[in-house]
C-alpha cells in the first residue's frame, strides 16, 4: 500500500480519530469543562463531510490504483451513501441531545459509538471486497449492540441489546460461512473477481449454498422475514434515538451492501437467487404490514413497518435492472428522511412527563402543535407512498423495476401491501386529528423542530420536484450499473 | 401560467391564504374567503367555457394545452389540456365547489379553518385530475384527492366517521395502486418491453403522455391489453362505484358532512367514469370490446340492485347514496354501448347525476340541520310546513328520476337509445331501472312530504332560508337548462365522443351506423342536428 492511497480512506481516518477523541475527552478529566459533546460530534461530522468532498474531487484527478480498488472504492455510489449516512447521523445527534440530557448516561461514549458505527457504515458503502464489507458490518453491528443496551440499568434496554447481540452474532457467523464458501469456489473475495469467476461456472451447489447463507446474513441486517424477529423487540427496548438509528442509517447501509454485492458480484446467478429473494420480499411485506396493524406501541409499529420496507427495497435487488438499482438509492433517501421525521415526532411525545411511545400518546398533537402534526401526516403519507411526497417517487421506482423485470405478481403484492400499510399509518393520523377531547402534553424542543422541519422540507420538495434527486441517483449508480452489465432501457 | 393552471390552483391559493392569514377564531372571515376563492375559480373556469372551440379535432381536440418539463429522466411531463368532456366536468367541479362551500356555512361549526382549507385542497386535486394529460401527473392528482376527503369524512362526519373514512381511503387506494401497475405496464410496452415475460416493447422514448398511449393503444397485444384493462378497471370501478365494488359508498356518504357528500357524489364518483372514457376505452380497444358483456352485466346489476336497495332504505341519505349506484350503472351502460349516442348520454349523465344528486344531498343536509334526523319515518306532511323546500325537493327528485324537460331525462334517454342500438335486452333492463328509480324517489317524497303533519317536532321547522334557496335555485336552473337545451352540451362533447368511438372501433363511422327514425322526439332531433 502506497501512502498516497490514504487519500481514499481520509474521511474514515478523520472520523475514527474524531470518534476516539470523543471517547478520550471524559477520561482526560475534562468532564467539567464547557465542551459540549454534541457540538464536538457535529464538528467531527462536518469535518468528515468536508474531507469526503475534497477527497472525492482529488480522486477524480489521480489514477485509481488497483490495489486499493480490490478492497475499497471511493466511487460515486459510495460517496452518495456516505453523504447520506453523515446527514442521517447528524440528524440523529440532534435527536439524541435532549434524550441524553434527561438520562444519567454520558453523551461522550454515546456519540463516540455513533461515530464508530458511522465509520463502519462508510466502510460498507465503499467495500468492493467481502472482507471489507464484513469488517464494516461488524464495526457497525458491535457499536449498535452497545448502543441498543446503552441504558444499562434498564431491563428493557439490556434485554433488547442481548437479543440483538445473540441473533446478530449468529447472523454474522452465517454470513461469514457464506463468504467462505463463495471464496472456496471463486477463489477471490473481490466482487469483480467473484463476478468474473461466476461467469464461467454453470451451477455449483457449494456456491449456491454460499450465496444463500450470504443472503440470509444480509436479510438479517435489513430485517427481512424470516430473519426479522429481533426488530420489534429491539426497537421497543432500545433508547428511542437508537431505534431511529437502527431503522434508518444502519438499514440504509445494509441496503447499500446488499445492492453492491448482488448487482456487482452475483448478477450472473440472478435466476438462481431471485425467486428466493422474491419470496422473502413478499413475506416481509405481508408479515411486516399485517403485524404492524395490531401494534399499540409506536416503536413496535415502526419496527414492523421497517420489516415491510425491507421487503419493498428487496424488489430493487430482485429486479436487477437500472430502475431497481436507482430505486434502492432513491428509497434510501426518502425512507431515511420520512422515518427520521417520524422518530423526531415520536421523541416529542410525553406521557406523565415521561417519554411516550403509544399510539394514544399522539392524541391532541394537532391542537398542541399543528405544524408538527401536519409534518407527521406528510411523513406517514411518504412511508405509505402517497403523492405528492417523496415516498411515492421511491415506491414508483421499486414497483416499476419489479414490473419491468416481469415480477408482476410481486408488484401486485407490493402495491396492495402498501395500501394495507396506510391502515396503521392512518391510525396515528386518527389519534392526532380525529380524536377529540384529550389535551396531551408534548415536549417540542428546538433540535427536534430542526430535524422534523428539515425532514418535512426534504420529503415535500423531493416529492414535488424529484428531478434533481433522480439525476443525482442516476449519476451515483452508474458505475455499479455498468459493473452489473445492466442494459439501460431505451430512452434513458 | 396558463388558464388551466389558474383554474386548478386558485383553490390551493385560497387554502394557503386561509392557512396563513386568517385566525381560526374568525369563522366568518374563513367562510367568506373560501367562498371568494371558489367563486373566482368558477368565474375563471367560465373563461374556458366561452373560449373552448367545440369543433376542434385532431391535434386541436385537447385545448388550452400547457406543457412543462417535470421529471425528464423518467419521461414525465407536466401536461395539462382539456377536451369537451373534461371541460364539462371541470365546470361541474368549480360550480359544485361553490355549492359545497356555501352549504357548509351553518353545517360546520367546529374546526372551520381546517375544513375550508381541506375543501379547497380537494377542489385543486379534482380539477387537476380532469386536466392532466400525463399519467404520472394524473396519478399524483388522483391520489392527492384522497387525503382531504379522508379528513372531511373523518373529522366532520357522523357517528361512524372513523370507520367510513378509513374504508373510503383504503378501498380507493387499493384500486388506484393496482391502476398504477397498469400504467407501468403501458409505460414499459411503449418503451423497452418486459423481456422476462416475452413482451416486446415499441422502443419509443419513455413517456407518460396519455395522447401517446391513445395512439399506440391498438398495437398492444390483446392478452396484455386484457391485464392492463383489469388494473384500470379495478382503479376506476371502485371509484365509480360499480357493483360489487360499491360497499364503501353508502358508508362514506352517510357519514360524510353534507358538503362532503355533495362533492363525493357530484365529482369524485365521476373520476371513475372519466377514467374509463379518457384512458381505458381509447387506449385498450381490444380489451374494451372483449369485456363489454361482463361490464354491462355488472352495470345492469348495479342499476337494478341500487334501485331495489334504495327502495327499502329508512335513511334518506342512504337512499340517495344507493340511488347513485343505480345512476352510475346507467353511465357505465351507456359508455359500453360504445356508440356515439350511448357515450354522449353517458357523459351528459355524469353531469346530470352531479347536479341532481348533489341537489338531493344538499336538500337532505338542509332538513338534517334543522331536525338532526334523516329517518324517513320521522317526517311526514312536511309540504305543509315547508312548501318551498317541498317544491325544490320535488324538482330535484324529478330531475333525478328522469322527467322530460329536466336534465335526467335527456341523459337516460340518450343512454337508452345507445344501449338499444347494441341490444334491446340491455335497454329493457335499464328501463326497469328507470321505473324503479321513479318508485323509490316518489315513495320517498310521498312519505316525507305528504300525509298528515303528525310529528310535533316537525311543526316549527323553518323553510329554506335565502342562502339555501339561492344554492338550490342555481341547481334548478342548470337542471332546466340542460333539460331544454341539451344541444349546447352535446355540441361540446360531440368531437371527443367521436374520437373515443373511433379509437375503440376505427371503422365505426364507415359502417353506416343504424340511423334513428327521423321523427324522433324533440330533444333527440336536437342531438341529431349537431352531428
mmCIF file of C-alpha atoms in Angstrom, chain A residues 182-324:
data_model
loop_
_atom_site.group_PDB
_atom_site.id
_atom_site.type_symbol
_atom_site.label_atom_id
_atom_site.label_comp_id
_atom_site.label_asym_id
_atom_site.label_seq_id
_atom_site.Cartn_x
_atom_site.Cartn_y
_atom_site.Cartn_z
ATOM 1 C CA UNK A 182 -18.001 -18.312 -2.066
ATOM 2 C CA UNK A 183 -14.267 -17.864 -1.605
ATOM 3 C CA UNK A 184 -13.802 -21.609 -1.867
ATOM 4 C CA UNK A 185 -15.494 -21.732 -5.242
ATOM 5 C CA UNK A 186 -14.491 -18.428 -6.771
ATOM 6 C CA UNK A 187 -11.005 -18.080 -5.328
ATOM 7 C CA UNK A 188 -11.381 -14.426 -4.531
ATOM 8 C CA UNK A 189 -13.377 -12.117 -2.338
ATOM 9 C CA UNK A 190 -13.248 -9.119 -4.600
ATOM 10 C CA UNK A 191 -16.690 -8.625 -6.077
ATOM 11 C CA UNK A 192 -15.387 -8.150 -9.604
ATOM 12 C CA UNK A 193 -13.293 -11.287 -9.391
ATOM 13 C CA UNK A 194 -16.263 -13.190 -7.997
ATOM 14 C CA UNK A 195 -18.382 -11.974 -10.889
ATOM 15 C CA UNK A 196 -15.667 -12.999 -13.365
ATOM 16 C CA UNK A 197 -15.346 -16.425 -11.765
ATOM 17 C CA UNK A 198 -19.097 -16.929 -11.727
ATOM 18 C CA UNK A 199 -19.492 -16.155 -15.382
ATOM 19 C CA UNK A 200 -17.595 -19.370 -16.115
ATOM 20 C CA UNK A 201 -19.499 -21.543 -13.628
ATOM 21 C CA UNK A 202 -22.711 -23.133 -14.776
ATOM 22 C CA UNK A 203 -24.019 -24.441 -11.487
ATOM 23 C CA UNK A 204 -22.393 -25.346 -8.245
ATOM 24 C CA UNK A 205 -24.072 -26.497 -5.067
ATOM 25 C CA UNK A 206 -21.417 -25.129 -2.754
ATOM 26 C CA UNK A 207 -21.660 -21.749 -4.440
ATOM 27 C CA UNK A 208 -25.434 -21.768 -4.260
ATOM 28 C CA UNK A 209 -25.240 -22.640 -0.592
ATOM 29 C CA UNK A 210 -22.763 -19.843 -0.075
ATOM 30 C CA UNK A 211 -24.984 -17.332 -1.818
ATOM 31 C CA UNK A 212 -27.966 -18.426 0.242
ATOM 32 C CA UNK A 213 -26.033 -18.067 3.502
ATOM 33 C CA UNK A 214 -24.708 -14.681 2.438
ATOM 34 C CA UNK A 215 -28.239 -13.629 1.532
ATOM 35 C CA UNK A 216 -29.568 -14.883 4.855
ATOM 36 C CA UNK A 217 -26.956 -12.915 6.758
ATOM 37 C CA UNK A 218 -27.779 -9.763 4.806
ATOM 38 C CA UNK A 219 -31.512 -10.326 5.250
ATOM 39 C CA UNK A 220 -30.921 -10.383 8.985
ATOM 40 C CA UNK A 221 -29.269 -6.984 8.763
ATOM 41 C CA UNK A 222 -32.121 -5.441 6.810
ATOM 42 C CA UNK A 223 -34.654 -7.333 8.976
ATOM 43 C CA UNK A 224 -36.443 -9.276 6.251
ATOM 44 C CA UNK A 225 -38.773 -12.156 7.089
ATOM 45 C CA UNK A 226 -37.901 -14.834 8.343
ATOM 46 C CA UNK A 227 -34.863 -13.120 9.879
ATOM 47 C CA UNK A 228 -36.846 -10.284 11.390
ATOM 48 C CA UNK A 229 -37.868 -11.426 14.860
ATOM 49 C CA UNK A 230 -35.394 -9.191 16.647
ATOM 50 C CA UNK A 231 -36.662 -5.970 15.087
ATOM 51 C CA UNK A 232 -39.774 -5.026 17.072
ATOM 52 C CA UNK A 233 -38.245 -6.054 20.389
ATOM 53 C CA UNK A 234 -35.030 -4.188 19.804
ATOM 54 C CA UNK A 235 -36.801 -1.073 18.545
ATOM 55 C CA UNK A 236 -39.055 -1.103 21.560
ATOM 56 C CA UNK A 237 -36.315 -1.725 24.095
ATOM 57 C CA UNK A 238 -33.525 0.431 22.724
ATOM 58 C CA UNK A 239 -33.368 4.138 23.569
ATOM 59 C CA UNK A 240 -35.615 5.886 21.045
ATOM 60 C CA UNK A 241 -32.847 7.698 19.105
ATOM 61 C CA UNK A 242 -31.053 4.371 18.763
ATOM 62 C CA UNK A 243 -34.188 2.739 17.445
ATOM 63 C CA UNK A 244 -34.266 5.618 14.969
ATOM 64 C CA UNK A 245 -30.665 4.907 14.072
ATOM 65 C CA UNK A 246 -31.278 1.190 13.583
ATOM 66 C CA UNK A 247 -34.283 1.804 11.387
ATOM 67 C CA UNK A 248 -32.662 4.441 9.176
ATOM 68 C CA UNK A 249 -28.894 4.769 8.869
ATOM 69 C CA UNK A 250 -27.990 1.252 9.815
ATOM 70 C CA UNK A 251 -30.607 -0.133 7.487
ATOM 71 C CA UNK A 252 -29.604 2.042 4.564
ATOM 72 C CA UNK A 253 -26.023 0.819 4.972
ATOM 73 C CA UNK A 254 -27.274 -2.752 4.742
ATOM 74 C CA UNK A 255 -29.231 -1.804 1.603
ATOM 75 C CA UNK A 256 -26.055 -0.382 0.109
ATOM 76 C CA UNK A 257 -24.001 -3.554 0.574
ATOM 77 C CA UNK A 258 -26.925 -5.713 -0.438
ATOM 78 C CA UNK A 259 -27.161 -3.790 -3.687
ATOM 79 C CA UNK A 260 -23.444 -3.793 -4.364
ATOM 80 C CA UNK A 261 -22.905 -7.479 -3.603
ATOM 81 C CA UNK A 262 -25.844 -8.689 -5.634
ATOM 82 C CA UNK A 263 -25.529 -6.260 -8.526
ATOM 83 C CA UNK A 264 -21.767 -6.376 -8.925
ATOM 84 C CA UNK A 265 -20.844 -9.768 -7.552
ATOM 85 C CA UNK A 266 -23.689 -12.168 -8.040
ATOM 86 C CA UNK A 267 -25.578 -10.913 -11.071
ATOM 87 C CA UNK A 268 -24.720 -13.969 -13.153
ATOM 88 C CA UNK A 269 -26.579 -16.202 -10.757
ATOM 89 C CA UNK A 270 -29.624 -13.950 -10.873
ATOM 90 C CA UNK A 271 -32.031 -16.694 -11.892
ATOM 91 C CA UNK A 272 -30.849 -18.858 -9.026
ATOM 92 C CA UNK A 273 -31.438 -16.360 -6.255
ATOM 93 C CA UNK A 274 -34.167 -14.080 -7.455
ATOM 94 C CA UNK A 275 -37.077 -16.366 -6.612
ATOM 95 C CA UNK A 276 -35.754 -16.996 -3.128
ATOM 96 C CA UNK A 277 -35.400 -13.275 -2.527
ATOM 97 C CA UNK A 278 -38.769 -12.654 -4.134
ATOM 98 C CA UNK A 279 -40.353 -14.993 -1.600
ATOM 99 C CA UNK A 280 -38.525 -13.282 1.236
ATOM 100 C CA UNK A 281 -39.631 -9.913 -0.086
ATOM 101 C CA UNK A 282 -43.265 -10.980 -0.370
ATOM 102 C CA UNK A 283 -43.243 -12.467 3.127
ATOM 103 C CA UNK A 284 -41.623 -9.357 4.574
ATOM 104 C CA UNK A 285 -44.192 -7.070 3.020
ATOM 105 C CA UNK A 286 -47.121 -9.224 4.062
ATOM 106 C CA UNK A 287 -45.992 -10.095 7.556
ATOM 107 C CA UNK A 288 -44.497 -6.710 8.344
ATOM 108 C CA UNK A 289 -47.605 -4.827 7.336
ATOM 109 C CA UNK A 290 -50.134 -7.154 8.877
ATOM 110 C CA UNK A 291 -48.227 -7.431 12.141
ATOM 111 C CA UNK A 292 -47.963 -3.645 12.329
ATOM 112 C CA UNK A 293 -51.741 -3.339 12.142
ATOM 113 C CA UNK A 294 -52.249 -4.541 15.689
ATOM 114 C CA UNK A 295 -49.441 -2.693 17.451
ATOM 115 C CA UNK A 296 -50.276 -0.089 20.052
ATOM 116 C CA UNK A 297 -46.694 0.854 20.696
ATOM 117 C CA UNK A 298 -45.407 3.252 18.067
ATOM 118 C CA UNK A 299 -41.873 1.909 18.289
ATOM 119 C CA UNK A 300 -43.049 -1.645 17.677
ATOM 120 C CA UNK A 301 -45.286 -0.450 14.881
ATOM 121 C CA UNK A 302 -42.367 1.281 13.223
ATOM 122 C CA UNK A 303 -40.344 -1.885 13.761
ATOM 123 C CA UNK A 304 -42.834 -3.962 11.819
ATOM 124 C CA UNK A 305 -43.207 -1.243 9.245
ATOM 125 C CA UNK A 306 -39.445 -1.265 8.726
ATOM 126 C CA UNK A 307 -39.665 -5.012 8.043
ATOM 127 C CA UNK A 308 -42.193 -4.233 5.341
ATOM 128 C CA UNK A 309 -39.940 -1.527 3.914
ATOM 129 C CA UNK A 310 -37.087 -4.007 3.722
ATOM 130 C CA UNK A 311 -39.445 -6.092 1.605
ATOM 131 C CA UNK A 312 -40.034 -3.169 -0.744
ATOM 132 C CA UNK A 313 -36.330 -2.484 -1.103
ATOM 133 C CA UNK A 314 -35.723 -6.127 -1.928
ATOM 134 C CA UNK A 315 -37.839 -5.521 -5.040
ATOM 135 C CA UNK A 316 -34.980 -3.375 -6.243
ATOM 136 C CA UNK A 317 -32.478 -6.196 -5.724
ATOM 137 C CA UNK A 318 -34.650 -8.903 -7.257
ATOM 138 C CA UNK A 319 -35.435 -6.971 -10.405
ATOM 139 C CA UNK A 320 -31.732 -6.482 -11.236
ATOM 140 C CA UNK A 321 -32.233 -3.617 -13.645
ATOM 141 C CA UNK A 322 -31.272 0.044 -13.711
ATOM 142 C CA UNK A 323 -34.619 1.106 -12.313
ATOM 143 C CA UNK A 324 -34.225 -1.273 -9.403
#
